[in-house]
Short mmCIF file of C-alpha atoms and ligand atoms in Angstrom, two decimals:
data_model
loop_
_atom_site.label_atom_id
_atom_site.label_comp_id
_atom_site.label_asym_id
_atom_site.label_seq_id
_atom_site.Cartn_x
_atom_site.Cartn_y
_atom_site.Cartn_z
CA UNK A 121 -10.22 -52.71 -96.56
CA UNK A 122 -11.45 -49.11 -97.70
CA UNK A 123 -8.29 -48.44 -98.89
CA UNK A 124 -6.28 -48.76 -95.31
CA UNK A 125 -5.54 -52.75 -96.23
CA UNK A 126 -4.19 -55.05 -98.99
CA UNK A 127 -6.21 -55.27 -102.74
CA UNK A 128 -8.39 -57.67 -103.75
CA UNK A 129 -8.32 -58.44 -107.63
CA UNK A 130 -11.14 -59.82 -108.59
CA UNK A 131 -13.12 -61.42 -111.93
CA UNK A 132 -15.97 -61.82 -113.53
CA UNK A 133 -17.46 -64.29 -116.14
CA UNK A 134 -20.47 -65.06 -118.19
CA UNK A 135 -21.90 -67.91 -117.53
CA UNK A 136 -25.43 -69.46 -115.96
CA UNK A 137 -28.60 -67.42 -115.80
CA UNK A 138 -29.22 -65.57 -112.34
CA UNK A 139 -31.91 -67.17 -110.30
CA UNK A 140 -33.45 -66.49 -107.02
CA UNK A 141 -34.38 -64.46 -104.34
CA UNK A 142 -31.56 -61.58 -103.41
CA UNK A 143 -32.17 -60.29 -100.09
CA UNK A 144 -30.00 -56.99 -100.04
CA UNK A 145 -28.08 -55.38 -96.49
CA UNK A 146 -29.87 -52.48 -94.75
CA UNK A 147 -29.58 -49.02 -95.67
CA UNK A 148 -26.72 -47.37 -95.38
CA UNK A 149 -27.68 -43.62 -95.43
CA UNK A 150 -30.37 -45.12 -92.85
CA UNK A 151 -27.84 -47.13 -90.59
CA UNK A 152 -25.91 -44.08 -90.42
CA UNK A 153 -28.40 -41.68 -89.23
CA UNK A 154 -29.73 -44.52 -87.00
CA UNK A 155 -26.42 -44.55 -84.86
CA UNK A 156 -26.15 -40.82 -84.91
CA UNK A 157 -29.50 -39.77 -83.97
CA UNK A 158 -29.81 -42.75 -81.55
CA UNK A 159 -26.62 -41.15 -79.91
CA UNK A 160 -28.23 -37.31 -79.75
CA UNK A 161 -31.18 -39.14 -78.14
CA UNK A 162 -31.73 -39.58 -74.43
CA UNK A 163 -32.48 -43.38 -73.65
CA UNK A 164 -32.17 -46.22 -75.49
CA UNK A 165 -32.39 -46.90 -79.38
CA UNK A 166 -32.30 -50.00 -80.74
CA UNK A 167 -31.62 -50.67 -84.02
CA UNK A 168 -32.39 -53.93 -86.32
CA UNK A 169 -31.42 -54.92 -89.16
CA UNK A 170 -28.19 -52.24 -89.42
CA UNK A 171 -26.12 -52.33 -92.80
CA UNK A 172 -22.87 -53.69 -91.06
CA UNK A 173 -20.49 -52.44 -93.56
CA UNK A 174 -17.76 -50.91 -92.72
CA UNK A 175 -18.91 -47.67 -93.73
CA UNK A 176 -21.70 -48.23 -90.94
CA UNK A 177 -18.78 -49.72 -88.16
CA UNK A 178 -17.06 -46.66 -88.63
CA UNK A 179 -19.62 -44.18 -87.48
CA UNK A 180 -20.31 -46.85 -84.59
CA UNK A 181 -17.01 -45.91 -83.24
CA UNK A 182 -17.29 -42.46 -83.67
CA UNK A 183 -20.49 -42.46 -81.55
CA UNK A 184 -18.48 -44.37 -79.30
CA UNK A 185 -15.92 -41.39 -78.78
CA UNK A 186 -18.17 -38.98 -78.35
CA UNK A 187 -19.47 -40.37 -75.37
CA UNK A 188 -22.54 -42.45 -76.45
CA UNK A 189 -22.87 -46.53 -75.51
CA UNK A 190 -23.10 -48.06 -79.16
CA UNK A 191 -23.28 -52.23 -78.95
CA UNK A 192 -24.03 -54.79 -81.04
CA UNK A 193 -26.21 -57.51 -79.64
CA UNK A 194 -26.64 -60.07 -82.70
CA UNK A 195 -26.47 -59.95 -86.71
CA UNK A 196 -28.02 -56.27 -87.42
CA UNK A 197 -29.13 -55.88 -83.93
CA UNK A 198 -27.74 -53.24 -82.22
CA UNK A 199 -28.24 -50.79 -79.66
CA UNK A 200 -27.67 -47.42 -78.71
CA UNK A 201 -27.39 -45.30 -75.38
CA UNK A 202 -27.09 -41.67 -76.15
CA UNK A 203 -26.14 -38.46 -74.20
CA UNK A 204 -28.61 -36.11 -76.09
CA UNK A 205 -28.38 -33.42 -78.11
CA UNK A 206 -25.60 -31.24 -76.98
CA UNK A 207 -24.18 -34.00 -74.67
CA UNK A 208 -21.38 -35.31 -76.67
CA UNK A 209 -17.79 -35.23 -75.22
CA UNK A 210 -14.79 -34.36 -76.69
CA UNK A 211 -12.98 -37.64 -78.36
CA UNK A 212 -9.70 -38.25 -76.96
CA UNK A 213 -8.44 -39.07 -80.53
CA UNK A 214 -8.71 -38.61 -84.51
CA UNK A 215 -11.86 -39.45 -85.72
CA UNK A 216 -11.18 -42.10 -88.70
CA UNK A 217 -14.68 -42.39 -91.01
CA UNK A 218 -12.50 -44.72 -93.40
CA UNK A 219 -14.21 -44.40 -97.07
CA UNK A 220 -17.58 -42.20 -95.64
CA UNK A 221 -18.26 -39.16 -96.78
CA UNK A 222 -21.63 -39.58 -95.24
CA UNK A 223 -20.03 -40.53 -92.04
CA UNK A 224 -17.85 -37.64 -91.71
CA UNK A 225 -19.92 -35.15 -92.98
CA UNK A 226 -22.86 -35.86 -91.24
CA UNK A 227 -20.39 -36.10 -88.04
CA UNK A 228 -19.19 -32.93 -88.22
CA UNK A 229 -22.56 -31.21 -88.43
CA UNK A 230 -23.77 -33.06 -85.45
CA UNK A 231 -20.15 -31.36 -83.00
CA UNK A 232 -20.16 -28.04 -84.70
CA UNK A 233 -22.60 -26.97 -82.13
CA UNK A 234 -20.97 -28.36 -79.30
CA UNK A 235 -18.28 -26.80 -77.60
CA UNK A 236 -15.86 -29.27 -78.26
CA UNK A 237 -12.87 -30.09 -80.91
CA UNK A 238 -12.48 -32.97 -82.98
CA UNK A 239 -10.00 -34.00 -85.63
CA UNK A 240 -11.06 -36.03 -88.38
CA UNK A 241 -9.57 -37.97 -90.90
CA UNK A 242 -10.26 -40.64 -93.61
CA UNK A 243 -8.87 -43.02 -96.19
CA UNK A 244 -6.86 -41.95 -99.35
CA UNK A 245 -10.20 -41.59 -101.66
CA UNK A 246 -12.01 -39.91 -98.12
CA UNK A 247 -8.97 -37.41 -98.34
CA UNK A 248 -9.65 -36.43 -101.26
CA UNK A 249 -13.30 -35.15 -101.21
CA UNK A 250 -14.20 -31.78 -100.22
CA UNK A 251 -15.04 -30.87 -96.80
CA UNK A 252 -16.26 -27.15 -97.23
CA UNK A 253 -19.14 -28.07 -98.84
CA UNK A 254 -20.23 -29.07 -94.83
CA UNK A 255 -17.83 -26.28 -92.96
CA UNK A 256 -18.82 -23.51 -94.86
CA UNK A 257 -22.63 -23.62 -93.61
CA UNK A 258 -21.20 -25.01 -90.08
CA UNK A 259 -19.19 -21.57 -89.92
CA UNK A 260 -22.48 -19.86 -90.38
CA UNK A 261 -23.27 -21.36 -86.66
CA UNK A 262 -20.46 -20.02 -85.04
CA UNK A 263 -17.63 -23.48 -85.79
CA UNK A 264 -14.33 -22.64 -87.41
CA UNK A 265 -12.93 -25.75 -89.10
CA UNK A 266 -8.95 -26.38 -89.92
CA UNK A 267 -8.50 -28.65 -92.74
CA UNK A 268 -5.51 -29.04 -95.67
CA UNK A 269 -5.81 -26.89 -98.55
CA UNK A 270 -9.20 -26.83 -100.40
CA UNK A 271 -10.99 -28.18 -97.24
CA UNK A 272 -9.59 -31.60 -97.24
CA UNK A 273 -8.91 -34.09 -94.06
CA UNK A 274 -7.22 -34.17 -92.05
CA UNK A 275 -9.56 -31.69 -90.90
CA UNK A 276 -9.85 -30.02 -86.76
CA UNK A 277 -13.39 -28.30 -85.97
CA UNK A 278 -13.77 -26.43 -82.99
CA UNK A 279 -17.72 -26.53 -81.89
CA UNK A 280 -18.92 -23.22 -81.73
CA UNK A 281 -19.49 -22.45 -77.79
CA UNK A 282 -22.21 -20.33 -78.52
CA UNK A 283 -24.13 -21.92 -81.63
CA UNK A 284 -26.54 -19.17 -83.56
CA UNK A 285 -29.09 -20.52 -85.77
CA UNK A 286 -28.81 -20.06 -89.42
CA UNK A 287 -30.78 -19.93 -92.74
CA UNK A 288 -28.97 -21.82 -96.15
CA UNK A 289 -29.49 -22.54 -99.29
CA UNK A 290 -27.83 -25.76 -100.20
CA UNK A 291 -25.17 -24.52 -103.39
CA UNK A 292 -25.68 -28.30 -104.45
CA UNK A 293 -28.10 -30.80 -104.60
CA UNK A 294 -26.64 -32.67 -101.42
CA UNK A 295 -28.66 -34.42 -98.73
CA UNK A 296 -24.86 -34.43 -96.74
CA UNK A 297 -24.72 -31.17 -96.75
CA UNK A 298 -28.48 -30.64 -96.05
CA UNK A 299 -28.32 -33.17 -93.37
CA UNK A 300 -25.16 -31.51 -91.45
CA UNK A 301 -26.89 -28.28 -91.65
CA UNK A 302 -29.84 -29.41 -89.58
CA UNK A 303 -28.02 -32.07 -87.32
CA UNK A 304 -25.65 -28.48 -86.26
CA UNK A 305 -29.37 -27.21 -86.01
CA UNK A 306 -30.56 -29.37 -83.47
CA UNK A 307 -28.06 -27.53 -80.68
CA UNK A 308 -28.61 -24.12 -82.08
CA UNK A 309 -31.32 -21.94 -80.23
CA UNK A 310 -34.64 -21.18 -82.52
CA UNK A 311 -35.04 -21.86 -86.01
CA UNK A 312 -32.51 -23.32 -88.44
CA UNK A 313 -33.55 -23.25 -91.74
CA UNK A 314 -32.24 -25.11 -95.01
CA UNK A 315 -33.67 -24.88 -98.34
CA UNK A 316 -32.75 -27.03 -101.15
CA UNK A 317 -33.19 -26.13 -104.75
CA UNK A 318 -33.68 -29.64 -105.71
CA UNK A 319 -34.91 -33.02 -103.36
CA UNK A 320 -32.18 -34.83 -102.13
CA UNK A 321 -32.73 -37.94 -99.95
CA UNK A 322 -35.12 -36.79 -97.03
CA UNK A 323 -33.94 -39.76 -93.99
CA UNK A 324 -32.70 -37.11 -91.77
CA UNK A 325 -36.36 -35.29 -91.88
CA UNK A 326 -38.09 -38.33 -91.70
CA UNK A 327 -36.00 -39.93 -88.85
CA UNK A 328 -35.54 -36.58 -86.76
CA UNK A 329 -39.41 -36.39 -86.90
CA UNK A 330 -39.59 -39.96 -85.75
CA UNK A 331 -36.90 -39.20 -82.98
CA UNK A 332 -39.20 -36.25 -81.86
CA UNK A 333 -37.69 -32.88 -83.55
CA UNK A 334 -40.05 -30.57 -84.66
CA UNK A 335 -39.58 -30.33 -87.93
CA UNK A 336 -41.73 -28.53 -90.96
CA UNK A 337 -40.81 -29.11 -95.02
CA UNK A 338 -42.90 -26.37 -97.20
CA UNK A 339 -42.65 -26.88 -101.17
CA UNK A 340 -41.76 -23.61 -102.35
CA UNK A 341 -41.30 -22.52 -106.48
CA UNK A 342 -37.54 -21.90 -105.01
CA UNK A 343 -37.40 -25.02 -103.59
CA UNK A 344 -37.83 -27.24 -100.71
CA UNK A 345 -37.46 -25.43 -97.62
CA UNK A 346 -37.11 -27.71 -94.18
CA UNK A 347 -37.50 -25.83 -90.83
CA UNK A 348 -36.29 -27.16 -87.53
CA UNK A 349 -36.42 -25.79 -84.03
CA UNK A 350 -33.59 -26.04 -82.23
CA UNK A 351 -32.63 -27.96 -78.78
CA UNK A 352 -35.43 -30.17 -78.90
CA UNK A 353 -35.02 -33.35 -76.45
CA UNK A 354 -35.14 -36.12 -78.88
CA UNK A 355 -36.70 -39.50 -77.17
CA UNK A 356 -35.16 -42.67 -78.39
CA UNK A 357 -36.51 -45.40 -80.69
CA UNK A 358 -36.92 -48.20 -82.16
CA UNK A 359 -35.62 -48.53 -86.03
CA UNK A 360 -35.98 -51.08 -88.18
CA UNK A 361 -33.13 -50.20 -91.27
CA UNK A 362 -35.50 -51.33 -94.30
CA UNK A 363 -33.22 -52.69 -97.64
CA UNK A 364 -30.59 -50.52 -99.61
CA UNK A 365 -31.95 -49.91 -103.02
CA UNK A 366 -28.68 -48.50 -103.99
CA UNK A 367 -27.25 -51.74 -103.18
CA UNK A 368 -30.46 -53.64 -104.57
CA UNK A 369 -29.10 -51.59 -107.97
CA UNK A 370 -26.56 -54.39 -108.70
CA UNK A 371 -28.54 -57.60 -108.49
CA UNK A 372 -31.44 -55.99 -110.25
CA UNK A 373 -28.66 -54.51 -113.27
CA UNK A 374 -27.35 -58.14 -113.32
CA UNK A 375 -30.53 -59.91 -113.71
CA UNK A 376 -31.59 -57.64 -116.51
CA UNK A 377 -28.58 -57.72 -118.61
CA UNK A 378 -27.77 -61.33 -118.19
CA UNK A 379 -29.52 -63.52 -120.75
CA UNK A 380 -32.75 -65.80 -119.42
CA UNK A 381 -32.18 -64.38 -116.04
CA UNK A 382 -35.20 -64.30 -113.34
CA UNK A 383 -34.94 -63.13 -109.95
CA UNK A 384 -36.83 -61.54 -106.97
CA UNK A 385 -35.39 -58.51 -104.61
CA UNK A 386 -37.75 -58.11 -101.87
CA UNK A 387 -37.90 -54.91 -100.11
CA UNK A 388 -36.87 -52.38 -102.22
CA UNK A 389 -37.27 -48.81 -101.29
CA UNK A 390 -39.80 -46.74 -103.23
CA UNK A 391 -39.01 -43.44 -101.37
CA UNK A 392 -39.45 -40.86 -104.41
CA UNK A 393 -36.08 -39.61 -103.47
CA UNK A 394 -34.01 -42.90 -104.07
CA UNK A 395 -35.70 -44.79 -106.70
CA UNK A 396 -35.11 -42.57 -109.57
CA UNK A 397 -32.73 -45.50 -110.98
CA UNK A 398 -35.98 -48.07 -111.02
CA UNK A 399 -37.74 -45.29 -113.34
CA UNK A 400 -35.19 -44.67 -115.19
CA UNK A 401 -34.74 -48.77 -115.99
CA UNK A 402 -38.32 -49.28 -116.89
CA UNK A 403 -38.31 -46.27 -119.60
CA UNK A 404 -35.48 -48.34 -120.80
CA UNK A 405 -37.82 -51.07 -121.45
CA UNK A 406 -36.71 -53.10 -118.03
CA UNK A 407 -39.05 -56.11 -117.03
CA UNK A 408 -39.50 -54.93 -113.80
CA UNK A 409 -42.66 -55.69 -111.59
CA UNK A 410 -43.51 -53.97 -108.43
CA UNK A 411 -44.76 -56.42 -106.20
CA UNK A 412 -47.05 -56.25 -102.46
CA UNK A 413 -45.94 -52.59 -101.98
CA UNK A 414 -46.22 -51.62 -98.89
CA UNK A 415 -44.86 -49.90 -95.62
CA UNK A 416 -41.12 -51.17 -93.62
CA UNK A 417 -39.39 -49.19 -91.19
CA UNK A 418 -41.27 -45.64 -92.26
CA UNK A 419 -40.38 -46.19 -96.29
CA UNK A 420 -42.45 -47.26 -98.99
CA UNK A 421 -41.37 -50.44 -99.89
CA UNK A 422 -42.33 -53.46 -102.80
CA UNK A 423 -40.36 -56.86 -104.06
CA UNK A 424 -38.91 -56.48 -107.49
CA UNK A 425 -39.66 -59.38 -109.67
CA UNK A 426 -36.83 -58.52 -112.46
CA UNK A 427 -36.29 -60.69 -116.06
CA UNK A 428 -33.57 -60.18 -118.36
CA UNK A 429 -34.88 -57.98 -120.84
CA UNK A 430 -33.87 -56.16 -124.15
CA UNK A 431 -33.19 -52.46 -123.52
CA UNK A 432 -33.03 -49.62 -125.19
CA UNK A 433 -30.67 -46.35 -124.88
CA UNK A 434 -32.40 -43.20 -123.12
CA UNK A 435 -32.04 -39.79 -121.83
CA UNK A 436 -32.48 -39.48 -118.61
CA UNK A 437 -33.55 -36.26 -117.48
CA UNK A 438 -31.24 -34.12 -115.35
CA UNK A 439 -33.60 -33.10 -112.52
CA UNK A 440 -33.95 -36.92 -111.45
CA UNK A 441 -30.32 -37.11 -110.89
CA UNK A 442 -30.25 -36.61 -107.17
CA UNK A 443 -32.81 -39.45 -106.78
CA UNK A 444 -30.19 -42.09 -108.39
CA UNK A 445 -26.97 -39.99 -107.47
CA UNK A 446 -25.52 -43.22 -106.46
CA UNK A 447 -26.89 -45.70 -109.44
CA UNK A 448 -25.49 -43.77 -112.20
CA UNK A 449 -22.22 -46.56 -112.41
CA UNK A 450 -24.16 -49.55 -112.76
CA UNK A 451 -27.18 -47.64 -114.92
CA UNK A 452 -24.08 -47.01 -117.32
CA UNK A 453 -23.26 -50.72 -117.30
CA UNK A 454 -26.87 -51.52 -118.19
CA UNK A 455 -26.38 -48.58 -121.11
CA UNK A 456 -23.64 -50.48 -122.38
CA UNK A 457 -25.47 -53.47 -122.91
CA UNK A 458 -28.73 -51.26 -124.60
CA UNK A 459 -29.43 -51.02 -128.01
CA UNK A 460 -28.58 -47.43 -128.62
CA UNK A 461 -27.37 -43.97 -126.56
CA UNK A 462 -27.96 -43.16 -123.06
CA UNK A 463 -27.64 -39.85 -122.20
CA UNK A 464 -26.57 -38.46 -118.46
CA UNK A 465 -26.39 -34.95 -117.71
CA UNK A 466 -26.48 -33.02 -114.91
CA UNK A 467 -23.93 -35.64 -113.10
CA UNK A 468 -21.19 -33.48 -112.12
CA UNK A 469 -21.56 -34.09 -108.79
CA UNK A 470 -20.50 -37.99 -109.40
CA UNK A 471 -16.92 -36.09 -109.76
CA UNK A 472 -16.70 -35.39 -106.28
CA UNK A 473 -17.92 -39.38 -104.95
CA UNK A 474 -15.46 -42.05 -103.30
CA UNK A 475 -13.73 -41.60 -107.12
CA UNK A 476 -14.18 -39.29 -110.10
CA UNK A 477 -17.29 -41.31 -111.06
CA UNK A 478 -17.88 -40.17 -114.62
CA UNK A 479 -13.89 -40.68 -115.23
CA UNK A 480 -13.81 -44.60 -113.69
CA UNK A 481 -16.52 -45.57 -115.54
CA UNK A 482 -15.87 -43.64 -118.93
CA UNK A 483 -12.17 -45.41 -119.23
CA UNK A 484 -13.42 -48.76 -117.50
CA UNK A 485 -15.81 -48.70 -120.22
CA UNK A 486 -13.63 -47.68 -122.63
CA UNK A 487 -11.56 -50.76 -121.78
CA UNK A 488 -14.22 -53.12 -122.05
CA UNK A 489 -14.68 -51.63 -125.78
CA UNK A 490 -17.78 -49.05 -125.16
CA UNK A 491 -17.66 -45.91 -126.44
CA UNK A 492 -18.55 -43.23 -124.45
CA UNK A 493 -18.42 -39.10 -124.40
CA UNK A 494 -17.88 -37.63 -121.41
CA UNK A 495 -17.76 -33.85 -120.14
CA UNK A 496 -17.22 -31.92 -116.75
CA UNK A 497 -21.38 -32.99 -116.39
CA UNK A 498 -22.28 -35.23 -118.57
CA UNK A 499 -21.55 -39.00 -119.56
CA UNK A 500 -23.16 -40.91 -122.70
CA UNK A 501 -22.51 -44.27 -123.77
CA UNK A 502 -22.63 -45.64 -127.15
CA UNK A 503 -24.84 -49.26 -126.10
CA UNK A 504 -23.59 -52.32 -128.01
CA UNK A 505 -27.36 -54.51 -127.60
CA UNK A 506 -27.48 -57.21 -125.24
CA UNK A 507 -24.59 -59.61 -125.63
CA UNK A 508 -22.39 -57.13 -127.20
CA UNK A 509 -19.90 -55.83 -125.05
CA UNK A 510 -16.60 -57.23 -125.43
CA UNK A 511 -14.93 -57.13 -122.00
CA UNK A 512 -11.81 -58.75 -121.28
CA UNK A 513 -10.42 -55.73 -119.25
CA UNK A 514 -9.21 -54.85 -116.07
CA UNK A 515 -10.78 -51.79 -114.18
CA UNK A 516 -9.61 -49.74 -112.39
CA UNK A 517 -11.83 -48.88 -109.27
CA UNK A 518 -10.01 -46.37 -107.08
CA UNK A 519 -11.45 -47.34 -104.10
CA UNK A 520 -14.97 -47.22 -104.98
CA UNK A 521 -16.85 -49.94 -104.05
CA UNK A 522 -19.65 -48.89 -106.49
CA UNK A 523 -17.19 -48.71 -109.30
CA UNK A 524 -16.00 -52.46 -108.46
CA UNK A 525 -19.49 -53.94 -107.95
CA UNK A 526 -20.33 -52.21 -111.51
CA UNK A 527 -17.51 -53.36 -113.50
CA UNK A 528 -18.43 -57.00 -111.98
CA UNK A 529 -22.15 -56.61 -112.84
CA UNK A 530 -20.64 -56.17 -116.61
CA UNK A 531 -18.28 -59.31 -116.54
CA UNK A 532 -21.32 -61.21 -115.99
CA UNK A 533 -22.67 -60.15 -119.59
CA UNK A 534 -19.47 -59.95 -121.58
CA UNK A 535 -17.76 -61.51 -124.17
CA UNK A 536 -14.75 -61.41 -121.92
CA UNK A 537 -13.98 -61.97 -118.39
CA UNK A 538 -13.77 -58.58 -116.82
CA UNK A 539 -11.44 -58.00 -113.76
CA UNK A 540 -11.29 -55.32 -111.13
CA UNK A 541 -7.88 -54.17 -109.36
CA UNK A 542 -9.49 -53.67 -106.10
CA UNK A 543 -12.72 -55.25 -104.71
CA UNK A 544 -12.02 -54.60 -101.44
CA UNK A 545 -14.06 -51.23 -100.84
CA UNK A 546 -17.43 -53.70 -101.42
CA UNK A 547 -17.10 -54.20 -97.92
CA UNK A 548 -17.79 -50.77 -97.15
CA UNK A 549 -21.43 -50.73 -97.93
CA UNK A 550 -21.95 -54.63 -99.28
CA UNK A 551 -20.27 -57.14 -97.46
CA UNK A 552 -22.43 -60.22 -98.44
CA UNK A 553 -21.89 -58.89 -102.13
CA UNK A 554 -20.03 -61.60 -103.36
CA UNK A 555 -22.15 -64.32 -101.18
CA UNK A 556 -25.57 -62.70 -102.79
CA UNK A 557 -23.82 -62.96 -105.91
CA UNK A 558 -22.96 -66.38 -106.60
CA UNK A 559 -26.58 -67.50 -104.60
CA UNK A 560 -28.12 -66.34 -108.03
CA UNK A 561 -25.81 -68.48 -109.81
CA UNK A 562 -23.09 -65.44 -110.59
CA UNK A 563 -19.64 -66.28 -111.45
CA UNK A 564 -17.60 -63.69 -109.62
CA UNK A 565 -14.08 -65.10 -107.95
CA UNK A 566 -10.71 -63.62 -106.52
CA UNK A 567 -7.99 -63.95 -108.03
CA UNK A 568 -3.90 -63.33 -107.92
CA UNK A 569 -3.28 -59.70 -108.24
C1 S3P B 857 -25.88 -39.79 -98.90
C2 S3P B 857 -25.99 -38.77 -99.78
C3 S3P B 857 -25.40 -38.77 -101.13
C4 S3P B 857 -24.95 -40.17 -101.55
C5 S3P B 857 -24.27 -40.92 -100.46
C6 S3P B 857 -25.19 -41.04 -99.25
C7 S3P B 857 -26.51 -39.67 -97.58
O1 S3P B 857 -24.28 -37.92 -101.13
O2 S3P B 857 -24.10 -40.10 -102.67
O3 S3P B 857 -23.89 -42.20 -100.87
O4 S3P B 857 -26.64 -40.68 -96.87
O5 S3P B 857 -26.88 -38.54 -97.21
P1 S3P B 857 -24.44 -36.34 -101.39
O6 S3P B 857 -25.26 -35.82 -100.30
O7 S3P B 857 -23.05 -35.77 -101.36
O8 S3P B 857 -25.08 -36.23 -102.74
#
């Protein structure tokens, strides 16, 4: 799995319509921070319902080695004795955070402030991505970080012994990088400062609040600036993970784009910094309602009542990119299947993701018999109507489980079968994928490589 174990070819057909009620895993950018802050807390947190993934599992160990008790007491359940901020001992081995950027990233902000070392390493696609986006700022506070050439694991960071706080402006729009800023922050003495040009994904303010950091967010015409003090005593807590809407992205896409299809998703997130792929759907002309919004674990939240519908192409505008960073594979599949051109810009940073997003789905496409146009920042695709995409490709998916649920989403509205290479990465971040799947009447299998 994540690249470390065998491939898992997999295929998917047309066939009935979807039906039914598709109750999606926990968040992962939430499960993450859940573990981590639970481990800078003093006392215990207990988690429920935690995306078990093995994105998720991986930062569970890693709190593990750095001294903090993580268990799990039942499905989701899980709990979490921590040693408080500064408290974390040195690991007594390499720190493996598999396919997780997140995980590793948000990792090494949290020891950069802590007079310890840590090596870290990943899996092939995790060795690939760049690390100085994160060590760069975390050399600001006094860390020095030893990686491979153009900051890639395996990477060493020695904490800085005597942290300094620091001010930053986020180069890109990366709520990683914003996040490892203020978790190094949290050890630092006085007032650590990030500002970010553009909203990214705010969980780490919101959940460091609710841990007990004092923490201020001013809307300024340069940007969002957050403000935290520094060597607070965060108190643990109870968190309830609410539902991944990037992972709610793929039953949704496949009940819109497969013919006479009907189903509910209850519990999708309506935070204003994830659900820019919802928005972007329903200018598409997506039958989408928003059902009993309301409040779950500290995010706006509503059921998604979502028919197959006839959509047209769009241009989505590049400042709500960061809200649907992660959606942009699947919203491509749903393009294909548009009447029309959809138009993403101001995507470069899907280069830099578990694969070269914009290249995996501009030649999976391609395959499949879309037409598309791509450029360092951009991707459009040429939309072939509902029913019109031929299919009957294999796709590549480079160890990106987002690029293998996509490519499956599409098989299930082609001509053609479509296969994938790899599904095995769905396991980082959507285990029941394939379970979820064929509950709404999907036909998704494995096959022989
Ligand atoms: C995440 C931030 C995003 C996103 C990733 C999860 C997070 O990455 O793509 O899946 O939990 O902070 P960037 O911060 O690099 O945009």
């Amino acid at each position: 799995m994540s690249g470390h174990g065998e491939a898992i070819a997999m295929v998917a057909r047309s066939g009935a319509a979807l039906r039914g009620v598709a109750e999606v895993p926990g968040d992962k950018s939430i499960s993450h921070r859940a573990l981590i802050l639970g481990a800078l807390s003093v006392g215990e947190t207990r988690v429920s319902g935690l995306l078990e993934g093995q994105d998720v599992l991986d930062t569970a160990r890693a709190m593990r080695a750095f001294g903090a008790e993580v268990v799990r007491q039942g499905p989701g359940t899980w709990s979490v004795r921590g040693v408080g901020v500064g408290g974390f001992a040195e690991p007594a081995d390499v720190i493996d955070c598999g396919n997780s950027g997140t995980g590793v990233r948000l990792i090494m902000g949290c020891m950069a402030t802590s007079p310890i070392t840590a090596t870290f390493t990943g899996d092939a696609s995790l060795r690939k991505r760049p690390m100085g986006r994160v060590t760069v700022p975390l050399a600001l506070f006094g860390a020095e970080a030893h990686g491979r050439r153009g900051g890639r694991l395996p990477m060493t960071l020695v904490g800085a012994a005597d942290p300094v706080p620091v001010r930053y402006t986020t180069p890109v729009p990366s709520a990683q990088v914003k996040s490892a800023v203020l978790l190094a922050g949290l050890n630092a003495p006085g007032e650590t400062v990030v500002i970010e040009r553009e909203p990214t994904r705010d969980h780490t303010e919101r959940m460091l609040r609710g841990f007990g950091a004092q923490l201020e967010i001013e809307d300024l015409p340069e940007g969002r600036l957050i403000r935290l003090r520094g060597q607070p005593e965060l108190r643990a807590q109870s968190v309830a993970v609410p539902r991944d809407p990037s992972s709610a992205a793929f039953p949704v896409c496949a009940a819109l784009i497969v013919p006479k299809s009907d189903i509910l998703v209850p519990g999708v997130s309506q935070n204003p910094t994830r659900n820019g792929l919802f928005t972007t759907l329903v200018e598409m002309g997506a039958d989408i309602s928003f059902e009993t919004p309301r409040e779950e674990g500290g995010e706006p939240v509503a059921d998604l009542r979502v028919r197959f519908s006839n959509l047209r192409g769009i241009e989505v505008p590049p400042r709500r990119a960061a809200s649907m960073i992660d959606e942009y594979p699947v919203l491509a599949v749903v393009a294909a299947c548009a009447e029309g051109r959809t138009v993403m810009r101001g995507v470069r940073e899907l280069r830099v993701k578990e694969s070269d997003r914009i290249d995996a789905m501009a030649r999976g496409l391609e395959a499949c018999g879309v037409r598309v146009e791509e450029d360092e920042d951009t991707l459009i695709v040429h939309g072939l109507g509902a029913g019109g995409v031929p299919g009957g490709a294999t796709c590549a998916t480079h160890i990106d489980h987002r690029i293998a649920m996509s490519f499956l989403v599409l098989g299930l509205a082609s001509k053609l079968p479509i296969r994938v290479d790899d599904g095995s990465p769905i396991a980082t971040s959507f285990p029941a994928f394939e379970a979820l799947m064929a509950g709404l009447g999907a036909d998704i299998a494995r096959v022989q490589p």
